[in-house]
Structure formats: C-alpha cells, structure tokens
Amino acid sequence: MTKDFDALTHRLIAFRDDRDWKQFHGLRNLMISLNLEAAELLELGQWLNDGALEKKLDDPAFVERLAEESADVLLYLLLICERAGIDLTEAAHRKIDANGRKYPAEKSRGNARKYHDL
Ligand SMILES: [Mg+2]
C-alpha cells in the first residue's frame, strides 16, 4: 500500500475507533455504504448531458462537491480493503496489468470494444 493510503487508513481507523463505530462497519455495511457514496457522486451528473457536466468543472463549488463525494468513495474503499486485508495499491496494479493483457494497445487504440470483440 502506498504511504498516502496507509496514512489515510490509519487516520480513518482512528476516527472510527474514537467514535466506537467499528461495530457498524461489517463488510456488508461497508460495501453498501461505498455504493451509496458512489450514487451520491453519480447524482452530481443527474439530468445533465456530457457537455453540461464538463462545463460544471469551471465551477469551484461543483468541483468541491465532486471532491467530497470522491473522497467518500475512497474512504469506504479503504475501509473495505482494511477489513479484508487487501493491499489496494497492489490490487490496482494487478488489475491494470490484467486489463493490459485483455486490451492490448495495438488492438484497443481508439475503440471502445469489449475484449471479446477485439
Ligand atoms: Mg457523500
């Protein structure tokens, strides 16, 4: 795990334990919470077309809301990985490696086809 993720996880666990919230943080609840926060992130784009949403990046208040919801998603993801003993950085590297094998650049460049259609 990167030092940044380690530091975030330690701070998050201390925050949780100071409030005696571990009792509420079973794996199932953490997975539900992650998805609820992802939905809050998605809600920021509700009813907007692609162009209108991209334009919102010029609005500092919108970017701050985007940052807050992105952080919520990351924090629940870190709690899930801590609970399961997963090194998120290592898992992400493995996943990028696997995606590289599924989507070789020479076959995937400039198209959005699924790996089975390459
Ligand atoms: Mg949120």
PDB file of C-alpha atoms and ligand atoms in Angstrom:
ATOM      1  CA  MET A   1       0.000   0.000   0.000  1.00  0.00           C
ATOM      2  CA  THR A   2       1.289   3.467  -0.745  1.00  0.00           C
ATOM      3  CA  LYS A   3       2.297   5.664   2.159  1.00  0.00           C
ATOM      4  CA  ASP A   4      -0.585   8.011   1.384  1.00  0.00           C
ATOM      5  CA  PHE A   5      -3.146   5.200   1.510  1.00  0.00           C
ATOM      6  CA  ASP A   6      -1.526   3.824   4.670  1.00  0.00           C
ATOM      7  CA  ALA A   7      -1.691   7.215   6.360  1.00  0.00           C
ATOM      8  CA  LEU A   8      -5.289   7.740   5.261  1.00  0.00           C
ATOM      9  CA  THR A   9      -6.289   4.300   6.510  1.00  0.00           C
ATOM     10  CA  HIS A  10      -4.645   4.811   9.895  1.00  0.00           C
ATOM     11  CA  ARG A  11      -6.318   8.200  10.296  1.00  0.00           C
ATOM     12  CA  LEU A  12      -9.654   6.752   9.241  1.00  0.00           C
ATOM     13  CA  ILE A  13      -9.399   3.842  11.682  1.00  0.00           C
ATOM     14  CA  ALA A  14      -8.544   6.246  14.498  1.00  0.00           C
ATOM     15  CA  PHE A  15     -11.539   8.408  13.543  1.00  0.00           C
ATOM     16  CA  ARG A  16     -13.764   5.303  13.539  1.00  0.00           C
ATOM     17  CA  ASP A  17     -12.435   3.919  16.803  1.00  0.00           C
ATOM     18  CA  ASP A  18     -12.712   7.273  18.599  1.00  0.00           C
ATOM     19  CA  ARG A  19     -16.457   7.017  17.927  1.00  0.00           C
ATOM     20  CA  ASP A  20     -16.800   3.288  18.606  1.00  0.00           C
ATOM     21  CA  TRP A  21     -18.160   2.769  15.099  1.00  0.00           C
ATOM     22  CA  LYS A  22     -16.338  -0.465  14.277  1.00  0.00           C
ATOM     23  CA  GLN A  23     -19.454  -2.310  15.443  1.00  0.00           C
ATOM     24  CA  PHE A  24     -21.311  -0.806  12.445  1.00  0.00           C
ATOM     25  CA  HIS A  25     -18.528  -1.435   9.929  1.00  0.00           C
ATOM     26  CA  GLY A  26     -19.019  -5.057   8.952  1.00  0.00           C
ATOM     27  CA  LEU A  27     -18.062  -5.900   5.384  1.00  0.00           C
ATOM     28  CA  ARG A  28     -21.648  -5.864   4.146  1.00  0.00           C
ATOM     29  CA  ASN A  29     -22.382  -2.407   5.570  1.00  0.00           C
ATOM     30  CA  LEU A  30     -19.137  -1.048   4.164  1.00  0.00           C
ATOM     31  CA  MET A  31     -19.984  -2.389   0.703  1.00  0.00           C
ATOM     32  CA  ILE A  32     -23.461  -0.848   0.873  1.00  0.00           C
ATOM     33  CA  SER A  33     -22.028   2.456   2.065  1.00  0.00           C
ATOM     34  CA  LEU A  34     -19.473   2.515  -0.748  1.00  0.00           C
ATOM     35  CA  ASN A  35     -22.261   2.143  -3.287  1.00  0.00           C
ATOM     36  CA  LEU A  36     -24.399   4.808  -1.645  1.00  0.00           C
ATOM     37  CA  GLU A  37     -21.480   7.228  -1.822  1.00  0.00           C
ATOM     38  CA  ALA A  38     -20.865   6.244  -5.462  1.00  0.00           C
ATOM     39  CA  ALA A  39     -24.534   7.059  -6.097  1.00  0.00           C
ATOM     40  CA  GLU A  40     -24.033  10.490  -4.492  1.00  0.00           C
ATOM     41  CA  LEU A  41     -21.128  11.020  -6.899  1.00  0.00           C
ATOM     42  CA  LEU A  42     -23.328   9.974  -9.814  1.00  0.00           C
ATOM     43  CA  GLU A  43     -26.119  12.254  -8.624  1.00  0.00           C
ATOM     44  CA  LEU A  44     -23.889  15.259  -9.376  1.00  0.00           C
ATOM     45  CA  GLY A  45     -24.356  14.492 -13.061  1.00  0.00           C
ATOM     46  CA  GLN A  46     -28.041  13.680 -12.930  1.00  0.00           C
ATOM     47  CA  TRP A  47     -30.104  15.432 -15.629  1.00  0.00           C
ATOM     48  CA  LEU A  48     -27.013  16.909 -17.301  1.00  0.00           C
ATOM     49  CA  ASN A  49     -25.708  15.938 -20.719  1.00  0.00           C
ATOM     50  CA  ASP A  50     -21.978  15.293 -21.227  1.00  0.00           C
ATOM     51  CA  GLY A  51     -21.245  18.860 -22.316  1.00  0.00           C
ATOM     52  CA  ALA A  52     -23.135  20.474 -19.459  1.00  0.00           C
ATOM     53  CA  LEU A  53     -21.403  18.246 -16.921  1.00  0.00           C
ATOM     54  CA  GLU A  54     -17.935  19.004 -18.326  1.00  0.00           C
ATOM     55  CA  LYS A  55     -18.796  22.735 -18.143  1.00  0.00           C
ATOM     56  CA  LYS A  56     -19.512  22.327 -14.414  1.00  0.00           C
ATOM     57  CA  LEU A  57     -15.770  21.753 -13.919  1.00  0.00           C
ATOM     58  CA  ASP A  58     -15.417  25.542 -14.287  1.00  0.00           C
ATOM     59  CA  ASP A  59     -17.492  25.972 -11.107  1.00  0.00           C
ATOM     60  CA  PRO A  60     -15.309  25.712  -7.971  1.00  0.00           C
ATOM     61  CA  ALA A  61     -18.319  24.877  -5.787  1.00  0.00           C
ATOM     62  CA  PHE A  62     -19.173  21.955  -8.078  1.00  0.00           C
ATOM     63  CA  VAL A  63     -15.569  20.723  -8.075  1.00  0.00           C
ATOM     64  CA  GLU A  64     -15.589  20.851  -4.275  1.00  0.00           C
ATOM     65  CA  ARG A  65     -18.752  18.707  -4.191  1.00  0.00           C
ATOM     66  CA  LEU A  66     -17.093  16.324  -6.640  1.00  0.00           C
ATOM     67  CA  ALA A  67     -14.039  16.179  -4.365  1.00  0.00           C
ATOM     68  CA  GLU A  68     -16.184  15.468  -1.292  1.00  0.00           C
ATOM     69  CA  GLU A  69     -18.075  12.596  -2.912  1.00  0.00           C
ATOM     70  CA  SER A  70     -14.897  11.194  -4.470  1.00  0.00           C
ATOM     71  CA  ALA A  71     -13.309  11.227  -1.008  1.00  0.00           C
ATOM     72  CA  ASP A  72     -16.331   9.459   0.485  1.00  0.00           C
ATOM     73  CA  VAL A  73     -15.947   6.689  -2.094  1.00  0.00           C
ATOM     74  CA  LEU A  74     -12.216   6.349  -1.446  1.00  0.00           C
ATOM     75  CA  LEU A  75     -12.639   6.274   2.327  1.00  0.00           C
ATOM     76  CA  TYR A  76     -15.185   3.449   2.211  1.00  0.00           C
ATOM     77  CA  LEU A  77     -12.995   1.592  -0.255  1.00  0.00           C
ATOM     78  CA  LEU A  78     -10.052   1.907   2.136  1.00  0.00           C
ATOM     79  CA  LEU A  79     -12.212   0.608   4.999  1.00  0.00           C
ATOM     80  CA  ILE A  80     -13.268  -2.395   2.913  1.00  0.00           C
ATOM     81  CA  CYS A  81      -9.667  -3.167   1.993  1.00  0.00           C
ATOM     82  CA  GLU A  82      -8.502  -2.753   5.608  1.00  0.00           C
ATOM     83  CA  ARG A  83     -11.284  -5.069   6.783  1.00  0.00           C
ATOM     84  CA  ALA A  84     -10.359  -7.710   4.181  1.00  0.00           C
ATOM     85  CA  GLY A  85      -6.580  -7.363   4.414  1.00  0.00           C
ATOM     86  CA  ILE A  86      -6.316  -6.187   0.802  1.00  0.00           C
ATOM     87  CA  ASP A  87      -3.415  -4.039  -0.314  1.00  0.00           C
ATOM     88  CA  LEU A  88      -5.356  -1.687  -2.583  1.00  0.00           C
ATOM     89  CA  THR A  89      -2.304  -0.349  -4.406  1.00  0.00           C
ATOM     90  CA  GLU A  90      -1.071  -3.843  -5.203  1.00  0.00           C
ATOM     91  CA  ALA A  91      -4.581  -4.953  -6.239  1.00  0.00           C
ATOM     92  CA  ALA A  92      -4.899  -1.933  -8.539  1.00  0.00           C
ATOM     93  CA  HIS A  93      -1.538  -2.673 -10.171  1.00  0.00           C
ATOM     94  CA  ARG A  94      -2.587  -6.287 -10.723  1.00  0.00           C
ATOM     95  CA  LYS A  95      -5.863  -5.110 -12.266  1.00  0.00           C
ATOM     96  CA  ILE A  96      -4.138  -2.678 -14.652  1.00  0.00           C
ATOM     97  CA  ASP A  97      -1.759  -5.497 -15.650  1.00  0.00           C
ATOM     98  CA  ALA A  98      -4.739  -7.803 -16.284  1.00  0.00           C
ATOM     99  CA  ASN A  99      -6.537  -5.093 -18.280  1.00  0.00           C
ATOM    100  CA  GLY A 100      -3.388  -4.625 -20.342  1.00  0.00           C
ATOM    101  CA  ARG A 101      -3.472  -8.304 -21.272  1.00  0.00           C
ATOM    102  CA  LYS A 102      -7.210  -8.116 -22.108  1.00  0.00           C
ATOM    103  CA  TYR A 103      -6.881  -4.876 -24.048  1.00  0.00           C
ATOM    104  CA  PRO A 104      -3.570  -4.794 -25.918  1.00  0.00           C
ATOM    105  CA  ALA A 105      -2.941  -1.232 -27.104  1.00  0.00           C
ATOM    106  CA  GLU A 106      -2.473  -2.307 -30.721  1.00  0.00           C
ATOM    107  CA  LYS A 107      -5.987  -3.809 -30.757  1.00  0.00           C
ATOM    108  CA  SER A 108      -7.736  -1.340 -28.452  1.00  0.00           C
ATOM    109  CA  ARG A 109      -6.416   2.048 -29.501  1.00  0.00           C
ATOM    110  CA  GLY A 110      -9.255   4.385 -30.495  1.00  0.00           C
ATOM    111  CA  ASN A 111     -12.111   1.987 -29.938  1.00  0.00           C
ATOM    112  CA  ALA A 112     -14.351   1.043 -27.012  1.00  0.00           C
ATOM    113  CA  ARG A 113     -14.976  -2.586 -27.948  1.00  0.00           C
ATOM    114  CA  LYS A 114     -15.067  -5.205 -25.201  1.00  0.00           C
ATOM    115  CA  TYR A 115     -12.107  -7.573 -25.072  1.00  0.00           C
ATOM    116  CA  HIS A 116     -14.113 -10.447 -26.549  1.00  0.00           C
ATOM    117  CA  ASP A 117     -14.838  -8.367 -29.655  1.00  0.00           C
ATOM    118  CA  LEU A 118     -11.267  -7.267 -30.327  1.00  0.00           C
TER     119      LEU A 118
HETATM  120 MG    MG B   1     -21.256  11.601   0.392  1.00  0.00          MG
END
